[in-house]
Coordinates of C-alpha atoms in Angstrom, one line a residue:
M278 CA 113.5 -148.4 96.9
S279 CA 111.2 -146.1 98.7
S280 CA 110.1 -146.6 102.3
V281 CA 106.5 -147.1 101.1
D282 CA 107.7 -149.9 98.8
D283 CA 109.7 -151.4 101.7
R284 CA 106.7 -151.5 103.9
T285 CA 104.6 -153.0 101.2
A286 CA 107.2 -155.7 100.6
R287 CA 107.4 -156.4 104.4
A288 CA 103.7 -156.8 104.6
R289 CA 103.7 -159.1 101.6
V290 CA 106.3 -161.3 103.1
R291 CA 104.5 -161.4 106.5
D292 CA 101.2 -162.3 104.8
A293 CA 102.9 -165.0 102.7
A294 CA 104.4 -166.5 105.9
L295 CA 101.0 -166.5 107.6
E296 CA 99.5 -168.3 104.6
L297 CA 102.2 -171.0 104.6
F298 CA 102.2 -171.4 108.4
A299 CA 98.5 -171.9 108.2
E300 CA 98.7 -174.4 105.4
R301 CA 101.8 -176.5 106.5
G302 CA 102.7 -175.6 110.0
E303 CA 105.7 -173.4 110.9
D304 CA 108.2 -176.2 111.2
A305 CA 107.6 -177.3 107.6
V306 CA 108.1 -173.8 106.1
T307 CA 111.4 -172.4 105.1
M308 CA 112.4 -168.7 104.6
R309 CA 113.0 -169.5 100.9
Q310 CA 109.5 -170.8 100.5
V311 CA 108.1 -167.6 102.1
A312 CA 110.2 -165.6 99.7
E313 CA 108.9 -167.5 96.7
R314 CA 105.3 -167.1 97.9
A315 CA 105.8 -163.4 98.4
D316 CA 107.6 -163.1 95.1
V317 CA 110.7 -161.5 96.6
S318 CA 114.3 -162.6 97.2
A319 CA 115.3 -164.6 100.2
A320 CA 117.8 -161.8 101.0
L321 CA 114.9 -159.4 101.3
V322 CA 113.1 -161.7 103.8
V323 CA 116.3 -161.8 105.9
H324 CA 116.7 -158.0 105.6
H325 CA 113.2 -157.3 107.0
F326 CA 112.9 -160.1 109.6
G327 CA 116.4 -161.4 110.3
S328 CA 115.4 -165.0 111.0
K329 CA 112.4 -167.3 110.9
A330 CA 111.8 -166.5 114.6
G331 CA 111.6 -162.8 113.6
L332 CA 109.2 -163.7 110.8
R333 CA 107.0 -165.7 113.2
E334 CA 107.0 -162.7 115.7
A335 CA 105.8 -160.4 112.9
V336 CA 103.0 -162.8 112.1
V337 CA 102.0 -163.1 115.7
D338 CA 102.1 -159.2 116.1
H339 CA 99.8 -159.0 113.1
L340 CA 97.5 -161.5 114.6
R341 CA 97.4 -159.6 117.9
T342 CA 96.6 -156.4 116.0
W343 CA 93.8 -158.2 114.1
M344 CA 92.3 -159.4 117.4
D345 CA 92.5 -155.9 119.0
D346 CA 90.9 -154.3 116.0
L347 CA 88.1 -156.8 116.0
F348 CA 87.4 -156.2 119.7
D349 CA 87.5 -152.4 119.2
L350 CA 84.8 -152.8 116.5
S351 CA 82.7 -154.8 119.0
T352 CA 82.8 -152.1 121.8
D353 CA 79.7 -150.4 120.4
T354 CA 77.0 -151.7 122.8
G355 CA 74.4 -151.0 120.2
D356 CA 75.7 -153.8 118.1
A357 CA 75.0 -156.3 120.9
Q358 CA 71.3 -155.8 121.0
A359 CA 69.2 -158.7 119.9
G360 CA 68.1 -158.4 116.3
A361 CA 71.0 -156.1 115.3
W362 CA 72.9 -158.9 113.7
S363 CA 73.6 -156.9 110.5
S364 CA 76.0 -154.7 112.6
I365 CA 77.8 -157.8 114.0
G366 CA 77.8 -159.4 110.6
D367 CA 79.4 -156.3 109.1
M368 CA 82.0 -156.4 111.9
L369 CA 82.9 -160.0 111.2
Q370 CA 83.0 -159.5 107.4
Q371 CA 85.2 -156.5 107.8
G372 CA 87.6 -158.2 110.3
L373 CA 87.6 -161.6 108.6
P374 CA 87.7 -161.5 104.8
E375 CA 86.8 -164.6 102.9
N376 CA 89.6 -167.1 102.6
S377 CA 91.6 -165.4 105.3
P378 CA 94.5 -167.6 106.6
V379 CA 94.0 -166.2 110.1
I380 CA 91.5 -168.8 111.2
P381 CA 93.4 -171.8 109.8
Y382 CA 96.5 -170.5 111.5
L383 CA 94.7 -170.1 114.9
R384 CA 93.2 -173.6 114.5
R385 CA 96.6 -175.1 113.9
L386 CA 98.0 -173.3 117.0
M387 CA 95.2 -174.6 119.1
M388 CA 95.3 -178.2 117.9
T389 CA 99.1 -178.5 118.2
G390 CA 99.2 -177.1 121.8
D391 CA 101.4 -174.2 120.9
P392 CA 102.0 -172.0 124.0
L393 CA 101.1 -169.0 121.8
A394 CA 97.6 -170.4 121.5
T395 CA 97.2 -170.1 125.3
E396 CA 98.6 -166.6 125.3
L397 CA 96.2 -165.5 122.6
L398 CA 93.2 -167.2 124.2
T399 CA 94.0 -165.6 127.5
A400 CA 94.1 -162.2 126.0
W401 CA 91.0 -162.8 124.0
H402 CA 89.1 -164.0 127.1
R403 CA 90.2 -161.0 129.1
R404 CA 88.9 -158.6 126.5
T405 CA 85.7 -160.6 126.2
V406 CA 85.0 -160.4 130.0
E407 CA 85.7 -156.6 129.8
I408 CA 83.2 -156.2 127.0
F409 CA 80.6 -158.4 128.7
R410 CA 80.9 -156.2 131.8
E411 CA 80.6 -153.0 129.7
W412 CA 77.5 -154.4 127.9
D413 CA 76.0 -155.5 131.2
A414 CA 76.4 -152.0 132.6
A415 CA 74.8 -150.6 129.5
G416 CA 71.9 -153.1 129.9
T417 CA 72.4 -154.9 126.6
L418 CA 73.8 -158.1 127.9
L419 CA 73.6 -160.1 131.2
A420 CA 77.1 -160.9 132.3
G421 CA 75.6 -163.1 135.1
P422 CA 77.1 -164.1 138.4
D423 CA 80.2 -165.6 136.7
P424 CA 81.1 -163.5 133.7
E425 CA 84.5 -165.2 133.3
T426 CA 82.8 -168.6 132.7
R427 CA 80.0 -167.1 130.6
A428 CA 82.6 -165.4 128.4
A429 CA 84.5 -168.7 128.1
M430 CA 81.3 -170.5 127.0
A431 CA 80.5 -167.8 124.5
M432 CA 84.1 -168.0 123.1
S433 CA 83.8 -171.7 122.8
A434 CA 80.8 -171.3 120.6
D435 CA 82.4 -168.5 118.6
L436 CA 85.7 -170.5 118.1
G437 CA 83.7 -173.6 117.2
T438 CA 81.9 -171.7 114.5
L439 CA 85.2 -170.3 113.1
F440 CA 87.2 -173.5 113.3
L441 CA 84.4 -175.7 112.0
A442 CA 83.2 -173.3 109.3
D443 CA 84.5 -175.4 106.4
H444 CA 82.7 -178.5 107.7
W445 CA 79.5 -176.6 108.4
R446 CA 79.6 -175.2 104.9
Q447 CA 79.4 -178.8 103.6
V448 CA 76.8 -180.0 106.1
L449 CA 74.5 -177.0 105.9
G450 CA 75.1 -176.0 102.3
Y451 CA 76.0 -172.3 103.2
D452 CA 78.9 -170.4 104.5
P453 CA 78.2 -169.3 108.2
L454 CA 80.9 -166.7 108.1
H455 CA 80.1 -164.7 104.9
G456 CA 77.3 -163.2 102.9
E457 CA 73.8 -164.5 103.2
G458 CA 75.0 -167.5 105.1
L459 CA 76.4 -165.2 107.8
A460 CA 73.1 -163.4 108.1
R461 CA 71.2 -166.7 108.4
W462 CA 73.6 -168.0 111.0
G463 CA 73.5 -164.8 112.9
E464 CA 69.8 -164.5 113.0
E465 CA 69.6 -168.0 114.6
A466 CA 72.5 -167.2 116.9
M467 CA 70.7 -164.1 118.2
R468 CA 67.6 -166.2 118.9
F469 CA 69.8 -168.8 120.6
Y470 CA 71.5 -166.2 122.8
G471 CA 68.3 -164.3 123.5
A472 CA 68.4 -165.3 127.1
I473 CA 71.5 -163.1 127.7
F474 CA 70.5 -160.3 125.3
P475 CA 67.4 -159.0 127.1
A476 CA 64.9 -156.6 125.6
T477 CA 65.1 -153.2 127.4
D478 CA 61.4 -153.5 128.4
T479 CA 61.6 -157.1 129.8
P480 CA 62.3 -157.7 133.5
L481 CA 65.6 -159.5 134.1
D482 CA 65.4 -163.2 135.1
P483 CA 67.4 -163.4 138.4
A484 CA 68.5 -166.9 137.6
I485 CA 70.2 -165.6 134.4
G486 CA 71.3 -162.2 135.4
S487 CA 71.9 -162.3 139.1
R488 CA 75.2 -160.9 140.3
P489 CA 77.3 -162.2 143.2
P490 CA 77.6 -159.9 146.2
S491 CA 80.5 -157.5 146.2
S492 CA 83.2 -157.7 148.9
K493 CA 81.7 -154.6 150.5
E494 CA 78.3 -156.2 151.1

């Protein structure tokens, strides 16, 4: 078997594990079940990952890469300007294909109190604060006097949308994460967050955008 086929098989097994972990929880999933879902032999799963712990680590690494890629897509400050939701929408659709198991897996980690959830949330928050500071310097977002808390509040809204998307789909009658539903949700979100996405020709509101004095002042 060629190395390309090996990599393809490895990715298929990893994705099968992610799907099953999201559906049932890691403790309820066996290596044999993963092999069956990936349509490979159990021996091949062991060959690539060694153990269930190794399989979990591969899933987690994949999740970290997904998060990093999504943040990299968001570093274009132009995408943060009010009214430019099509760019953000494209980013979300590119990074989060429909029926992706990533969000159900993240939701399960958060709800079960898995330490991995705290690790991922901490990394996500750190990157969000960095991006907020970059956007603030570029004049496209107001990081405010407490960017750490402001980032946490924004993340709470984002995660709420992701984790409750299935329920909002039933309540609202459209999918807030994909297609026309994403555009509709995004337009209203940009209006909602308009206070921290100032127009370039509008004076900043000190109560919203004031910054704490530096240690040198």
